PDB file of C-alpha atoms in Angstrom:
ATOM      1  CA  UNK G   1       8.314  72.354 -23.576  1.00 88.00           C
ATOM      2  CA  UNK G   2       6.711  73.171 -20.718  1.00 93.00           C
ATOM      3  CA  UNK G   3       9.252  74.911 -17.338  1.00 96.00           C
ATOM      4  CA  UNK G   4       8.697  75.296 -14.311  1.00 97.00           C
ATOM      5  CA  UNK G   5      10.526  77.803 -12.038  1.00 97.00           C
ATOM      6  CA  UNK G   6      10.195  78.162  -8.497  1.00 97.00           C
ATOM      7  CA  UNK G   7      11.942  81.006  -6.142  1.00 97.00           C
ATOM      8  CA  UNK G   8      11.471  82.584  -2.834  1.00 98.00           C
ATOM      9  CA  UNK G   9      13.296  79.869  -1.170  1.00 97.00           C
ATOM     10  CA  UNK G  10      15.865  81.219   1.805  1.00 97.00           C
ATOM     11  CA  UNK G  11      16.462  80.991   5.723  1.00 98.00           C
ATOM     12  CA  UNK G  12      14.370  81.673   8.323  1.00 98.00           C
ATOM     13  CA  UNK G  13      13.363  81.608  12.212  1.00 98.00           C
ATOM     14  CA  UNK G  14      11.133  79.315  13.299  1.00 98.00           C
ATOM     15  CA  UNK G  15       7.719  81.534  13.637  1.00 98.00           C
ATOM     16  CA  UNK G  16       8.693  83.589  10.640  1.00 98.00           C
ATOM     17  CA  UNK G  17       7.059  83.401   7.050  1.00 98.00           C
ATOM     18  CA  UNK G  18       8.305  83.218   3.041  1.00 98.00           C
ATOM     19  CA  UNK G  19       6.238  83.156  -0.055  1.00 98.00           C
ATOM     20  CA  UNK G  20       7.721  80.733  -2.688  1.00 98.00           C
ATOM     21  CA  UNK G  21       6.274  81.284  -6.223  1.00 98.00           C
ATOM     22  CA  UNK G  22       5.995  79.019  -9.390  1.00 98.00           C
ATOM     23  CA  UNK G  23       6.520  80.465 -12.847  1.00 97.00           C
ATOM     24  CA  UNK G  24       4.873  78.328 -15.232  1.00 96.00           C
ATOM     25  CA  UNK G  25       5.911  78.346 -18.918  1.00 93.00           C
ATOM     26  CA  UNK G  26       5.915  76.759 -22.296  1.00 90.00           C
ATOM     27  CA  UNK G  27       2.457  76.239 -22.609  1.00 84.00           C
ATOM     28  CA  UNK G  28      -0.982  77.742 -24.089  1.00 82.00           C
ATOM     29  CA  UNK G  29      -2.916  75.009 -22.356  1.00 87.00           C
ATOM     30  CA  UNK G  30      -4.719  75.804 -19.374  1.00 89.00           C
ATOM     31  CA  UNK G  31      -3.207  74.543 -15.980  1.00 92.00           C
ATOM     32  CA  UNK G  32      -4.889  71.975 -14.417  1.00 95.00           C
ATOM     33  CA  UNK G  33      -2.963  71.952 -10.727  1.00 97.00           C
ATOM     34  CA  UNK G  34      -0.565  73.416  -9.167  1.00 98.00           C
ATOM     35  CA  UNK G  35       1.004  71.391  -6.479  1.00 98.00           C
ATOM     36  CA  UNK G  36       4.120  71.932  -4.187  1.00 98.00           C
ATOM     37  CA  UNK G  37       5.808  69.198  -2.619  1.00 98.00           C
ATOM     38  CA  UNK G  38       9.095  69.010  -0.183  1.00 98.00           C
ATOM     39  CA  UNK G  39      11.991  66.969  -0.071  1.00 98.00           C
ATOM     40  CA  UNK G  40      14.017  66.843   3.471  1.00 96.00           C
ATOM     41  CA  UNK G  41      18.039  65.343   3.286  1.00 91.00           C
ATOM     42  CA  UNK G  42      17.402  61.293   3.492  1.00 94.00           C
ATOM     43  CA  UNK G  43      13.153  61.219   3.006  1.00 96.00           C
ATOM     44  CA  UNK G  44      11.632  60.682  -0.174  1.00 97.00           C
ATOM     45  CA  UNK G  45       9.282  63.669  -1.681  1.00 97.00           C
ATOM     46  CA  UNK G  46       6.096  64.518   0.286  1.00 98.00           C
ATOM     47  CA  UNK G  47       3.011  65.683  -0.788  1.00 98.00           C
ATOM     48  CA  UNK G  48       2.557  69.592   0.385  1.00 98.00           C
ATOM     49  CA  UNK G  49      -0.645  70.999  -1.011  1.00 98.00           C
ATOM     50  CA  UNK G  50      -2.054  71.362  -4.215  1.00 98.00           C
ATOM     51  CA  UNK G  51      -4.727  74.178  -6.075  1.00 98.00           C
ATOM     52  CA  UNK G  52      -6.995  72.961  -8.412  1.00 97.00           C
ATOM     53  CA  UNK G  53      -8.041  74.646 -11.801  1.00 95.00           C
ATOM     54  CA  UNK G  54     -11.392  75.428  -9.512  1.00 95.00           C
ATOM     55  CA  UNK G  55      -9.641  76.918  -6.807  1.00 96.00           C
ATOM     56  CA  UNK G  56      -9.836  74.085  -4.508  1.00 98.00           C
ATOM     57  CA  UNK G  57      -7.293  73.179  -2.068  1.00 98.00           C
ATOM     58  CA  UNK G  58      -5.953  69.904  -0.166  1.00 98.00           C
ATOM     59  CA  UNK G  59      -3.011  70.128   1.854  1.00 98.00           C
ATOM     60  CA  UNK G  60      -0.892  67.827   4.286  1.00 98.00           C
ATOM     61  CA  UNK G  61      -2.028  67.936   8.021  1.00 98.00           C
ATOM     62  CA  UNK G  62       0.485  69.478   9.184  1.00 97.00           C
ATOM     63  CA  UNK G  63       0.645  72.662   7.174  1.00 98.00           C
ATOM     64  CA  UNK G  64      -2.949  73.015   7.112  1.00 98.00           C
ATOM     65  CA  UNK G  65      -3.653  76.507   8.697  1.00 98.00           C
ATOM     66  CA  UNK G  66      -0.137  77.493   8.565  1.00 98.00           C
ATOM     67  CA  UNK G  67       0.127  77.269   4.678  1.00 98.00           C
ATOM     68  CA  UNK G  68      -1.900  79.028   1.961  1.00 98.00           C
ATOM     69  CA  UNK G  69      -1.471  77.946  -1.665  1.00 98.00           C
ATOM     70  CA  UNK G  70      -3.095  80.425  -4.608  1.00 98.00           C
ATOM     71  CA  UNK G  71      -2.551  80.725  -8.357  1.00 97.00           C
ATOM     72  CA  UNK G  72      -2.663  83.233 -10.521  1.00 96.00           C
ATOM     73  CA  UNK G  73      -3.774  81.970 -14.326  1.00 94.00           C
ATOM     74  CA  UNK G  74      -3.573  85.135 -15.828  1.00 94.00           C
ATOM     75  CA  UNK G  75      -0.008  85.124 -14.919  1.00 95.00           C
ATOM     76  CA  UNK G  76       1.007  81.457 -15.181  1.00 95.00           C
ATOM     77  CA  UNK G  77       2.205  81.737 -11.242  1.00 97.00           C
ATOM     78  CA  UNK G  78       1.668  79.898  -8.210  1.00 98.00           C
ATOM     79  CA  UNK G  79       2.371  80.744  -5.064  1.00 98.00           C
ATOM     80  CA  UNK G  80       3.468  78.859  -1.339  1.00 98.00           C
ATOM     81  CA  UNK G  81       2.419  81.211   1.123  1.00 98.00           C
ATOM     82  CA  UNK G  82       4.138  79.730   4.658  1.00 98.00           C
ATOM     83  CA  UNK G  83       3.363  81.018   8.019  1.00 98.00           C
ATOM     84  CA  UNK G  84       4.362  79.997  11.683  1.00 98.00           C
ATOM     85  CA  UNK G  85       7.254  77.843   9.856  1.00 98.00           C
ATOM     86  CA  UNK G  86       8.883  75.410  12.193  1.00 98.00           C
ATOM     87  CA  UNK G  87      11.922  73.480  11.651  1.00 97.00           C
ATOM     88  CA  UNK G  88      10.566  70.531  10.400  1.00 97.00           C
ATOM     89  CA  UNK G  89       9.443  72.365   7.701  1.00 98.00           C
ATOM     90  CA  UNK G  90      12.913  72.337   6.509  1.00 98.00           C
ATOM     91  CA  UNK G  91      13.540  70.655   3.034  1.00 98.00           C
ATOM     92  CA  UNK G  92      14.205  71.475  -0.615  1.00 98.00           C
ATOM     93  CA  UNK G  93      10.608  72.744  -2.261  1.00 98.00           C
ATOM     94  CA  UNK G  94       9.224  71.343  -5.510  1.00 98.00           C
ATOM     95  CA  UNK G  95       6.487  72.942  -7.890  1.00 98.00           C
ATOM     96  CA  UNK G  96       4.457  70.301 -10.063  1.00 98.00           C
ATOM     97  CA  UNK G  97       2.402  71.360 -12.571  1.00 97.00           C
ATOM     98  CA  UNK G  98      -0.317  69.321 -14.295  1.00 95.00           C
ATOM     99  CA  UNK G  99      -0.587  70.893 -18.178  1.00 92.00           C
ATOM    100  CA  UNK G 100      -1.714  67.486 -20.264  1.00 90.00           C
ATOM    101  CA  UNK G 101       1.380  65.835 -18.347  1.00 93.00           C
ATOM    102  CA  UNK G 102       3.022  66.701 -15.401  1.00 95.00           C
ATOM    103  CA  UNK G 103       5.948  68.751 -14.770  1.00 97.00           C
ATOM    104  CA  UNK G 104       8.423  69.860 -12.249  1.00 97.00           C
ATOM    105  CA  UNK G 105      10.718  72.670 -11.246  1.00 97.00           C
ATOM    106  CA  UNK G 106      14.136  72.372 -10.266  1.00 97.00           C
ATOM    107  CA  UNK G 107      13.292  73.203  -6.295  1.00 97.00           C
ATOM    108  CA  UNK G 108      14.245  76.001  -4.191  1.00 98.00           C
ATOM    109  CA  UNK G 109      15.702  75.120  -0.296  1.00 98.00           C
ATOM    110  CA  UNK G 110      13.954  76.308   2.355  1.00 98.00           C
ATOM    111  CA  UNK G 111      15.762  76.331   6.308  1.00 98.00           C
ATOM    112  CA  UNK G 112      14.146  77.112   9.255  1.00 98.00           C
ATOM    113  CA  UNK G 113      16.339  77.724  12.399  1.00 97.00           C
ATOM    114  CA  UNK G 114      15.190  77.546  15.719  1.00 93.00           C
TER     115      UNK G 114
END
């Protein structure tokens, strides 16, 4: 059974940074994506950004150039590098991972005072 297990979650000022890594496991099959997604108190899930098995990226407008996503296959692990957070970047963080189905973490909270 494939688990996923996110950390690096925490509080933090608004212009500050955290690094929120995915530990993949379970599985001998190769990883197909790694995506993050957020969850704010009353608004559904939202899409974050995502890191293909090729190394390409997509990620929601208004991260882009603040957030860096990466993986590391040898290791199973990917990674949420966040930069210039803001407040609205406030919300519980997901992990997805796509390994012949898709599976999720359990989320870790990220706050961002002002």
């Amino acid at each position: 059974q494939v688990q996923l297990v996110e950390s690096g979650g925490g509080l933090v000022k608004a212009g500050g940074s955290l690094r929120l890594s995915c530990a993949v496991s379970g599985s001998t099959f190769r990883i197909n994506a790694i995506g993050w997604y957020r969850q704010a108190p009353g608004s559904q899930r939202e899409f974050v950004a995502i890191i293909n098995s090729d190394g390409s990226t997509v990620y929601k407008d208004s991260v882009k150039g603040r957030f860096t996503v990466s993986r590391d296959d040898a290791k199973k692990m990917g990674y949420l590098q966040m930069d210039n957070m803001k407040p609205e970047d406030t919300a519980k963080y997901y992990c997805n991972a796509i390994v012949r189905g898709s599976y999720w973490g359990q989320g870790t909270q990220v706050t961002v005072s002002s």
